[in-house]
């Protein structure tokens, strides 16, 4: 499978891409200096410290991202779809089928439209029995650590519902080339640095630190393959009462996701105020 | 000031049996191993009744009964389930005087609160969720919402019947069946509710009540045939339950502790704010997870506000819960009194200044005078830990940003209060507070149509409103 879209000629040696991490909008190497080989490429092997750095980046970006207008977040998500459309060939080069790229692009567009609608569907005025103005509105839960499924569509299906509502994410991605190529899409799509952070490597090594991290609000285990590891991570997350999305080994990411991927990462805030003259 | 003559509510309206069994599959039975415990009136330490202590076999039996009942209950048309819930609501309304007296006797809360707050809300919750039973397709959780199965529910002692209603009403409306464990210090109103279910001809096994202490609750939440666990109680126990449920696929909702900030800005109407502060921390003896236990007052008005607050606190009447003039009743148990006493002593030892109005406490029973601490810093344990009693910590702030920072400086995130006449400020502060319920210019208001639940370590899931259905639907 070709790794580069550059034309190979007898006289020219292709420039290979190094796949690094994606933290805070930049592409650093692992602070540990570790790499591993996937399909002939050296990719960064994230460490515990990289995971912590990614949480710091996600936390610093969260308030501003959540505070952006829903309209603005929707525009940014749509821009991701535009940039992904423009980079189809790179994903094809990584062996991602055209159908899947289509679906991933369409998923960004679908979620882009939710940014300014989810609050109307998941919140609203409550008719309480008394002279009060009472309103419930969804709010992001904060920083979400995600163990992503390997495919491009799987990756988009866990990142998009988290960020569209104002959460920021630290993603542990099992398929490094696809994930980091997506990171390059994000980096050129007006997504503020730190909103999405992607770590490559062995999630069994880094996930426990994120599950225990006191500054992570939710843990999405969608891509965890081993039930015992998933149970252990869920137990660890109980220590800080994190919201947990359980593994979905049979997930069909081509199906209509419904609202749950978004609502699972939302809090509901209810505000009471007296009514009177 | 003049003093009120005693105005006691009669306790003759309610019959308390000398002993109660477990309510399983529509009938009352003793525990398999014959275990019992006593429940006492915390205002007098009088033993009210002996109650069965459910062991693992009893829990097995209750879960099996709920499982059998689930098949037909979930298959009933929603409109029929609705009618059962409407019946229950009506019976509660009609028997509310009995229930209010029983609740005050077993819990120690003032009769004016059980009569005017708890019972109306209990009935309202059943009415509210009754109406949902045949409209679930419109609730926004997909076109074909299905019940989960058997719900294991564990509730605390601070609002025994209200917490039962919060748990049972949505569970039944959505077609689940339940096994509920009330707290060991306040089992009587749940057992009375079992009788309400019988009076409503609710099919046997749809509601089962198992009484007992923590190990009974642990059997229930760990039972392999329970599909959903709902818990209200301490953050510590919530953590244990989350660990126990991990990896099992059981659905879980948790309503845990809080350390709410009640923020008073310099433009707030002082008298109304003082009423709100008193309501926020002294309602139900402060045995409220969303109690406003941290008062954050803007420095420029701190002195004036504290003077008013102390004056108001001096008029609070502490004593007999069945007296209709009582504002603050008994602390629920000796153990809880010990915790409140210990943390208050630590507050003094750590350098905060303690003040209580002069008040005579009864000789018997468990009592704690309303107390405030001033000069509290964020490092003090009384500002960080949930005391769950009539104890208020007062901190000050200078700017709105500082107020928000201090309010959010806690692992909890259940509730908060904001007092200001400035609408734009209220909206901005409410936006920034990390709490599930924000009361602006009011406090401790509840309604079945209004979602309730916490951020962060105050738990997950919401109870009440349309949101409250989600926890019981696949």
PDB file of N, CA, C and O in Angstrom, chain A residues 78-134:
ATOM      1  N   UNK A  78     -18.218  22.474  10.441  1.00  0.00           N
ATOM      2  CA  UNK A  78     -18.449  22.383   8.998  1.00  0.00           C
ATOM      3  C   UNK A  78     -17.145  22.557   8.225  1.00  0.00           C
ATOM      4  O   UNK A  78     -16.889  21.898   7.222  1.00  0.00           O
ATOM      5  N   UNK A  79     -16.301  23.442   8.743  1.00  0.00           N
ATOM      6  CA  UNK A  79     -14.986  23.662   8.135  1.00  0.00           C
ATOM      7  C   UNK A  79     -14.150  22.372   8.156  1.00  0.00           C
ATOM      8  O   UNK A  79     -13.389  22.087   7.238  1.00  0.00           O
ATOM      9  N   UNK A  80     -14.307  21.583   9.224  1.00  0.00           N
ATOM     10  CA  UNK A  80     -13.598  20.299   9.286  1.00  0.00           C
ATOM     11  C   UNK A  80     -14.032  19.417   8.108  1.00  0.00           C
ATOM     12  O   UNK A  80     -13.209  18.783   7.444  1.00  0.00           O
ATOM     13  N   UNK A  81     -15.351  19.414   7.867  1.00  0.00           N
ATOM     14  CA  UNK A  81     -15.861  18.618   6.743  1.00  0.00           C
ATOM     15  C   UNK A  81     -15.249  19.091   5.429  1.00  0.00           C
ATOM     16  O   UNK A  81     -14.839  18.277   4.589  1.00  0.00           O
ATOM     17  N   UNK A  82     -15.161  20.401   5.258  1.00  0.00           N
ATOM     18  CA  UNK A  82     -14.557  20.950   4.032  1.00  0.00           C
ATOM     19  C   UNK A  82     -13.122  20.476   3.873  1.00  0.00           C
ATOM     20  O   UNK A  82     -12.698  20.062   2.791  1.00  0.00           O
ATOM     21  N   UNK A  83     -12.364  20.543   4.957  1.00  0.00           N
ATOM     22  CA  UNK A  83     -10.953  20.189   4.866  1.00  0.00           C
ATOM     23  C   UNK A  83     -10.761  18.692   4.672  1.00  0.00           C
ATOM     24  O   UNK A  83      -9.829  18.251   4.001  1.00  0.00           O
ATOM     25  N   UNK A  84     -11.656  17.918   5.275  1.00  0.00           N
ATOM     26  CA  UNK A  84     -11.573  16.468   5.106  1.00  0.00           C
ATOM     27  C   UNK A  84     -11.875  16.104   3.647  1.00  0.00           C
ATOM     28  O   UNK A  84     -11.202  15.261   3.048  1.00  0.00           O
ATOM     29  N   UNK A  85     -12.849  16.778   3.082  1.00  0.00           N
ATOM     30  CA  UNK A  85     -13.191  16.559   1.672  1.00  0.00           C
ATOM     31  C   UNK A  85     -11.957  16.799   0.799  1.00  0.00           C
ATOM     32  O   UNK A  85     -11.676  16.049  -0.131  1.00  0.00           O
ATOM     33  N   UNK A  86     -11.207  17.835   1.165  1.00  0.00           N
ATOM     34  CA  UNK A  86     -10.042  18.199   0.356  1.00  0.00           C
ATOM     35  C   UNK A  86      -8.880  17.219   0.519  1.00  0.00           C
ATOM     36  O   UNK A  86      -7.940  17.233  -0.260  1.00  0.00           O
ATOM     37  N   UNK A  87      -8.931  16.424   1.560  1.00  0.00           N
ATOM     38  CA  UNK A  87      -7.800  15.516   1.808  1.00  0.00           C
ATOM     39  C   UNK A  87      -8.151  14.059   1.595  1.00  0.00           C
ATOM     40  O   UNK A  87      -7.509  13.166   2.157  1.00  0.00           O
ATOM     41  N   UNK A  88      -9.152  13.822   0.797  1.00  0.00           N
ATOM     42  CA  UNK A  88      -9.610  12.448   0.571  1.00  0.00           C
ATOM     43  C   UNK A  88      -8.461  11.545   0.140  1.00  0.00           C
ATOM     44  O   UNK A  88      -8.382  10.399   0.550  1.00  0.00           O
ATOM     45  N   UNK A  89      -7.582  12.079  -0.714  1.00  0.00           N
ATOM     46  CA  UNK A  89      -6.535  11.222  -1.297  1.00  0.00           C
ATOM     47  C   UNK A  89      -5.593  10.688  -0.224  1.00  0.00           C
ATOM     48  O   UNK A  89      -5.088   9.574  -0.327  1.00  0.00           O
ATOM     49  N   UNK A  90      -5.359  11.500   0.780  1.00  0.00           N
ATOM     50  CA  UNK A  90      -4.458  11.028   1.838  1.00  0.00           C
ATOM     51  C   UNK A  90      -5.035   9.830   2.567  1.00  0.00           C
ATOM     52  O   UNK A  90      -4.326   8.883   2.886  1.00  0.00           O
ATOM     53  N   UNK A  91      -6.351   9.918   2.831  1.00  0.00           N
ATOM     54  CA  UNK A  91      -6.981   8.778   3.520  1.00  0.00           C
ATOM     55  C   UNK A  91      -7.044   7.566   2.605  1.00  0.00           C
ATOM     56  O   UNK A  91      -6.865   6.440   3.045  1.00  0.00           O
ATOM     57  N   UNK A  92      -7.287   7.830   1.313  1.00  0.00           N
ATOM     58  CA  UNK A  92      -7.254   6.720   0.358  1.00  0.00           C
ATOM     59  C   UNK A  92      -5.878   6.070   0.392  1.00  0.00           C
ATOM     60  O   UNK A  92      -5.747   4.838   0.381  1.00  0.00           O
ATOM     61  N   UNK A  93      -4.846   6.908   0.485  1.00  0.00           N
ATOM     62  CA  UNK A  93      -3.480   6.402   0.546  1.00  0.00           C
ATOM     63  C   UNK A  93      -3.220   5.551   1.777  1.00  0.00           C
ATOM     64  O   UNK A  93      -2.334   4.696   1.809  1.00  0.00           O
ATOM     65  N   UNK A  94      -3.993   5.777   2.807  1.00  0.00           N
ATOM     66  CA  UNK A  94      -3.850   4.985   4.031  1.00  0.00           C
ATOM     67  C   UNK A  94      -4.775   3.771   4.025  1.00  0.00           C
ATOM     68  O   UNK A  94      -4.889   3.062   5.019  1.00  0.00           O
ATOM     69  N   UNK A  95      -5.468   3.588   2.917  1.00  0.00           N
ATOM     70  CA  UNK A  95      -6.310   2.402   2.801  1.00  0.00           C
ATOM     71  C   UNK A  95      -7.729   2.593   3.286  1.00  0.00           C
ATOM     72  O   UNK A  95      -8.476   1.627   3.433  1.00  0.00           O
ATOM     73  N   UNK A  96      -8.125   3.845   3.569  1.00  0.00           N
ATOM     74  CA  UNK A  96      -9.507   4.079   3.991  1.00  0.00           C
ATOM     75  C   UNK A  96     -10.380   4.134   2.742  1.00  0.00           C
ATOM     76  O   UNK A  96     -10.082   4.888   1.809  1.00  0.00           O
ATOM     77  N   UNK A  97     -11.442   3.341   2.739  1.00  0.00           N
ATOM     78  CA  UNK A  97     -12.294   3.279   1.550  1.00  0.00           C
ATOM     79  C   UNK A  97     -13.049   4.590   1.343  1.00  0.00           C
ATOM     80  O   UNK A  97     -13.366   5.299   2.304  1.00  0.00           O
ATOM     81  N   UNK A  98     -13.344   4.863   0.077  1.00  0.00           N
ATOM     82  CA  UNK A  98     -14.010   6.131  -0.262  1.00  0.00           C
ATOM     83  C   UNK A  98     -15.342   6.287   0.465  1.00  0.00           C
ATOM     84  O   UNK A  98     -15.685   7.371   0.939  1.00  0.00           O
ATOM     85  N   UNK A  99     -16.085   5.179   0.573  1.00  0.00           N
ATOM     86  CA  UNK A  99     -17.370   5.215   1.294  1.00  0.00           C
ATOM     87  C   UNK A  99     -17.206   5.717   2.713  1.00  0.00           C
ATOM     88  O   UNK A  99     -18.028   6.466   3.231  1.00  0.00           O
ATOM     89  N   UNK A 100     -16.154   5.233   3.329  1.00  0.00           N
ATOM     90  CA  UNK A 100     -15.955   5.596   4.733  1.00  0.00           C
ATOM     91  C   UNK A 100     -15.567   7.065   4.854  1.00  0.00           C
ATOM     92  O   UNK A 100     -16.004   7.754   5.774  1.00  0.00           O
ATOM     93  N   UNK A 101     -14.746   7.531   3.936  1.00  0.00           N
ATOM     94  CA  UNK A 101     -14.385   8.955   3.971  1.00  0.00           C
ATOM     95  C   UNK A 101     -15.647   9.802   3.768  1.00  0.00           C
ATOM     96  O   UNK A 101     -15.876  10.780   4.486  1.00  0.00           O
ATOM     97  N   UNK A 102     -16.479   9.376   2.816  1.00  0.00           N
ATOM     98  CA  UNK A 102     -17.753  10.084   2.600  1.00  0.00           C
ATOM     99  C   UNK A 102     -18.549  10.166   3.901  1.00  0.00           C
ATOM    100  O   UNK A 102     -19.047  11.228   4.285  1.00  0.00           O
ATOM    101  N   UNK A 103     -18.670   8.988   4.528  1.00  0.00           N
ATOM    102  CA  UNK A 103     -19.481   8.929   5.748  1.00  0.00           C
ATOM    103  C   UNK A 103     -18.887   9.809   6.841  1.00  0.00           C
ATOM    104  O   UNK A 103     -19.613  10.461   7.596  1.00  0.00           O
ATOM    105  N   UNK A 104     -17.546   9.835   6.922  1.00  0.00           N
ATOM    106  CA  UNK A 104     -16.892  10.656   7.947  1.00  0.00           C
ATOM    107  C   UNK A 104     -17.136  12.142   7.677  1.00  0.00           C
ATOM    108  O   UNK A 104     -17.408  12.915   8.602  1.00  0.00           O
ATOM    109  N   UNK A 105     -17.058  12.515   6.407  1.00  0.00           N
ATOM    110  CA  UNK A 105     -17.318  13.919   6.043  1.00  0.00           C
ATOM    111  C   UNK A 105     -18.767  14.281   6.390  1.00  0.00           C
ATOM    112  O   UNK A 105     -19.035  15.296   7.036  1.00  0.00           O
ATOM    113  N   UNK A 106     -19.681  13.394   6.005  1.00  0.00           N
ATOM    114  CA  UNK A 106     -21.100  13.661   6.251  1.00  0.00           C
ATOM    115  C   UNK A 106     -21.409  13.724   7.749  1.00  0.00           C
ATOM    116  O   UNK A 106     -22.293  14.467   8.177  1.00  0.00           O
ATOM    117  N   UNK A 107     -20.680  12.931   8.505  1.00  0.00           N
ATOM    118  CA  UNK A 107     -20.903  12.950   9.960  1.00  0.00           C
ATOM    119  C   UNK A 107     -20.512  14.290  10.556  1.00  0.00           C
ATOM    120  O   UNK A 107     -21.203  14.831  11.416  1.00  0.00           O
ATOM    121  N   UNK A 108     -19.399  14.864  10.093  1.00  0.00           N
ATOM    122  CA  UNK A 108     -19.021  16.208  10.568  1.00  0.00           C
ATOM    123  C   UNK A 108     -20.112  17.219  10.213  1.00  0.00           C
ATOM    124  O   UNK A 108     -20.465  18.072  11.018  1.00  0.00           O
ATOM    125  N   UNK A 109     -20.636  17.094   9.006  1.00  0.00           N
ATOM    126  CA  UNK A 109     -21.675  18.042   8.586  1.00  0.00           C
ATOM    127  C   UNK A 109     -22.924  17.875   9.460  1.00  0.00           C
ATOM    128  O   UNK A 109     -23.523  18.846   9.921  1.00  0.00           O
ATOM    129  N   UNK A 110     -23.269  16.588   9.726  1.00  0.00           N
ATOM    130  CA  UNK A 110     -24.448  16.312  10.560  1.00  0.00           C
ATOM    131  C   UNK A 110     -24.291  16.942  11.944  1.00  0.00           C
ATOM    132  O   UNK A 110     -25.166  17.645  12.434  1.00  0.00           O
ATOM    133  N   UNK A 111     -23.128  16.683  12.553  1.00  0.00           N
ATOM    134  CA  UNK A 111     -22.913  17.230  13.901  1.00  0.00           C
ATOM    135  C   UNK A 111     -22.788  18.748  13.882  1.00  0.00           C
ATOM    136  O   UNK A 111     -23.190  19.423  14.829  1.00  0.00           O
ATOM    137  N   UNK A 112     -22.225  19.303  12.824  1.00  0.00           N
ATOM    138  CA  UNK A 112     -22.107  20.770  12.732  1.00  0.00           C
ATOM    139  C   UNK A 112     -23.479  21.405  12.922  1.00  0.00           C
ATOM    140  O   UNK A 112     -23.638  22.389  13.645  1.00  0.00           O
ATOM    141  N   UNK A 113     -24.478  20.797  12.316  1.00  0.00           N
ATOM    142  CA  UNK A 113     -25.829  21.333  12.426  1.00  0.00           C
ATOM    143  C   UNK A 113     -26.429  21.214  13.811  1.00  0.00           C
ATOM    144  O   UNK A 113     -27.330  21.965  14.178  1.00  0.00           O
ATOM    145  N   UNK A 114     -25.913  20.273  14.619  1.00  0.00           N
ATOM    146  CA  UNK A 114     -26.471  20.096  15.967  1.00  0.00           C
ATOM    147  C   UNK A 114     -26.052  21.195  16.933  1.00  0.00           C
ATOM    148  O   UNK A 114     -26.664  21.377  17.987  1.00  0.00           O
ATOM    149  N   UNK A 115     -24.965  21.915  16.612  1.00  0.00           N
ATOM    150  CA  UNK A 115     -24.383  22.797  17.635  1.00  0.00           C
ATOM    151  C   UNK A 115     -25.401  23.770  18.202  1.00  0.00           C
ATOM    152  O   UNK A 115     -25.454  24.000  19.401  1.00  0.00           O
ATOM    153  N   UNK A 116     -26.256  24.318  17.333  1.00  0.00           N
ATOM    154  CA  UNK A 116     -27.210  25.318  17.821  1.00  0.00           C
ATOM    155  C   UNK A 116     -28.627  24.755  17.927  1.00  0.00           C
ATOM    156  O   UNK A 116     -29.594  25.504  17.946  1.00  0.00           O
ATOM    157  N   UNK A 117     -28.740  23.443  17.972  1.00  0.00           N
ATOM    158  CA  UNK A 117     -30.069  22.826  18.107  1.00  0.00           C
ATOM    159  C   UNK A 117     -30.195  21.933  19.338  1.00  0.00           C
ATOM    160  O   UNK A 117     -31.286  21.763  19.878  1.00  0.00           O
ATOM    161  N   UNK A 118     -29.061  21.386  19.777  1.00  0.00           N
ATOM    162  CA  UNK A 118     -29.127  20.406  20.865  1.00  0.00           C
ATOM    163  C   UNK A 118     -29.731  21.025  22.136  1.00  0.00           C
ATOM    164  O   UNK A 118     -30.486  20.369  22.864  1.00  0.00           O
ATOM    165  N   UNK A 119     -29.436  22.295  22.386  1.00  0.00           N
ATOM    166  CA  UNK A 119     -29.973  22.918  23.605  1.00  0.00           C
ATOM    167  C   UNK A 119     -31.489  23.044  23.540  1.00  0.00           C
ATOM    168  O   UNK A 119     -32.172  22.998  24.561  1.00  0.00           O
ATOM    169  N   UNK A 120     -32.002  23.197  22.318  1.00  0.00           N
ATOM    170  CA  UNK A 120     -33.452  23.314  22.192  1.00  0.00           C
ATOM    171  C   UNK A 120     -34.131  21.959  22.326  1.00  0.00           C
ATOM    172  O   UNK A 120     -35.258  21.868  22.787  1.00  0.00           O
ATOM    173  N   UNK A 121     -33.420  20.909  21.928  1.00  0.00           N
ATOM    174  CA  UNK A 121     -34.011  19.576  22.012  1.00  0.00           C
ATOM    175  C   UNK A 121     -33.809  18.981  23.412  1.00  0.00           C
ATOM    176  O   UNK A 121     -34.692  18.319  23.948  1.00  0.00           O
ATOM    177  N   UNK A 122     -32.651  19.220  24.011  1.00  0.00           N
ATOM    178  CA  UNK A 122     -32.328  18.592  25.298  1.00  0.00           C
ATOM    179  C   UNK A 122     -32.593  19.504  26.495  1.00  0.00           C
ATOM    180  O   UNK A 122     -32.341  19.122  27.633  1.00  0.00           O
ATOM    181  N   UNK A 123     -33.077  20.701  26.254  1.00  0.00           N
ATOM    182  CA  UNK A 123     -33.363  21.604  27.365  1.00  0.00           C
ATOM    183  C   UNK A 123     -34.695  22.277  27.140  1.00  0.00           C
ATOM    184  O   UNK A 123     -35.423  21.937  26.217  1.00  0.00           O
ATOM    185  N   UNK A 124     -35.005  23.239  27.983  1.00  0.00           N
ATOM    186  CA  UNK A 124     -36.250  23.963  27.767  1.00  0.00           C
ATOM    187  C   UNK A 124     -36.837  24.485  29.061  1.00  0.00           C
ATOM    188  O   UNK A 124     -36.257  24.312  30.138  1.00  0.00           O
ATOM    189  N   UNK A 125     -37.969  25.123  28.927  1.00  0.00           N
ATOM    190  CA  UNK A 125     -38.646  25.702  30.086  1.00  0.00           C
ATOM    191  C   UNK A 125     -39.448  24.622  30.806  1.00  0.00           C
ATOM    192  O   UNK A 125     -40.070  23.784  30.163  1.00  0.00           O
ATOM    193  N   UNK A 126     -39.401  24.646  32.134  1.00  0.00           N
ATOM    194  CA  UNK A 126     -40.129  23.651  32.919  1.00  0.00           C
ATOM    195  C   UNK A 126     -41.336  24.298  33.591  1.00  0.00           C
ATOM    196  O   UNK A 126     -41.181  25.295  34.300  1.00  0.00           O
ATOM    197  N   UNK A 127     -42.516  23.735  33.402  1.00  0.00           N
ATOM    198  CA  UNK A 127     -43.722  24.339  33.963  1.00  0.00           C
ATOM    199  C   UNK A 127     -43.898  23.975  35.432  1.00  0.00           C
ATOM    200  O   UNK A 127     -44.721  23.125  35.774  1.00  0.00           O
ATOM    201  N   UNK A 128     -43.138  24.591  36.315  1.00  0.00           N
ATOM    202  CA  UNK A 128     -43.228  24.245  37.729  1.00  0.00           C
ATOM    203  C   UNK A 128     -44.464  24.878  38.362  1.00  0.00           C
ATOM    204  O   UNK A 128     -44.980  25.890  37.869  1.00  0.00           O
ATOM    205  N   UNK A 129     -44.908  24.270  39.457  1.00  0.00           N
ATOM    206  CA  UNK A 129     -46.136  24.725  40.108  1.00  0.00           C
ATOM    207  C   UNK A 129     -45.818  25.860  41.083  1.00  0.00           C
ATOM    208  O   UNK A 129     -45.774  25.667  42.287  1.00  0.00           O
ATOM    209  N   UNK A 130     -45.555  27.032  40.537  1.00  0.00           N
ATOM    210  CA  UNK A 130     -45.246  28.167  41.399  1.00  0.00           C
ATOM    211  C   UNK A 130     -44.797  29.329  40.549  1.00  0.00           C
ATOM    212  O   UNK A 130     -44.576  29.171  39.342  1.00  0.00           O
ATOM    213  N   UNK A 131     -44.663  30.515  41.161  1.00  0.00           N
ATOM    214  CA  UNK A 131     -44.304  31.706  40.392  1.00  0.00           C
ATOM    215  C   UNK A 131     -42.805  31.763  40.109  1.00  0.00           C
ATOM    216  O   UNK A 131     -42.092  32.615  40.651  1.00  0.00           O
ATOM    217  N   UNK A 132     -42.334  30.826  39.310  1.00  0.00           N
ATOM    218  CA  UNK A 132     -40.910  30.794  38.993  1.00  0.00           C
ATOM    219  C   UNK A 132     -40.686  30.646  37.504  1.00  0.00           C
ATOM    220  O   UNK A 132     -41.445  29.970  36.817  1.00  0.00           O
ATOM    221  N   UNK A 133     -39.635  31.302  37.047  1.00  0.00           N
ATOM    222  CA  UNK A 133     -39.097  31.054  35.718  1.00  0.00           C
ATOM    223  C   UNK A 133     -38.092  29.923  35.915  1.00  0.00           C
ATOM    224  O   UNK A 133     -37.154  30.053  36.702  1.00  0.00           O
ATOM    225  N   UNK A 134     -38.305  28.794  35.242  1.00  0.00           N
ATOM    226  CA  UNK A 134     -37.477  27.621  35.496  1.00  0.00           C
ATOM    227  C   UNK A 134     -37.045  27.030  34.170  1.00  0.00           C
ATOM    228  O   UNK A 134     -37.873  26.622  33.365  1.00  0.00           O
TER     229      UNK A 134
END
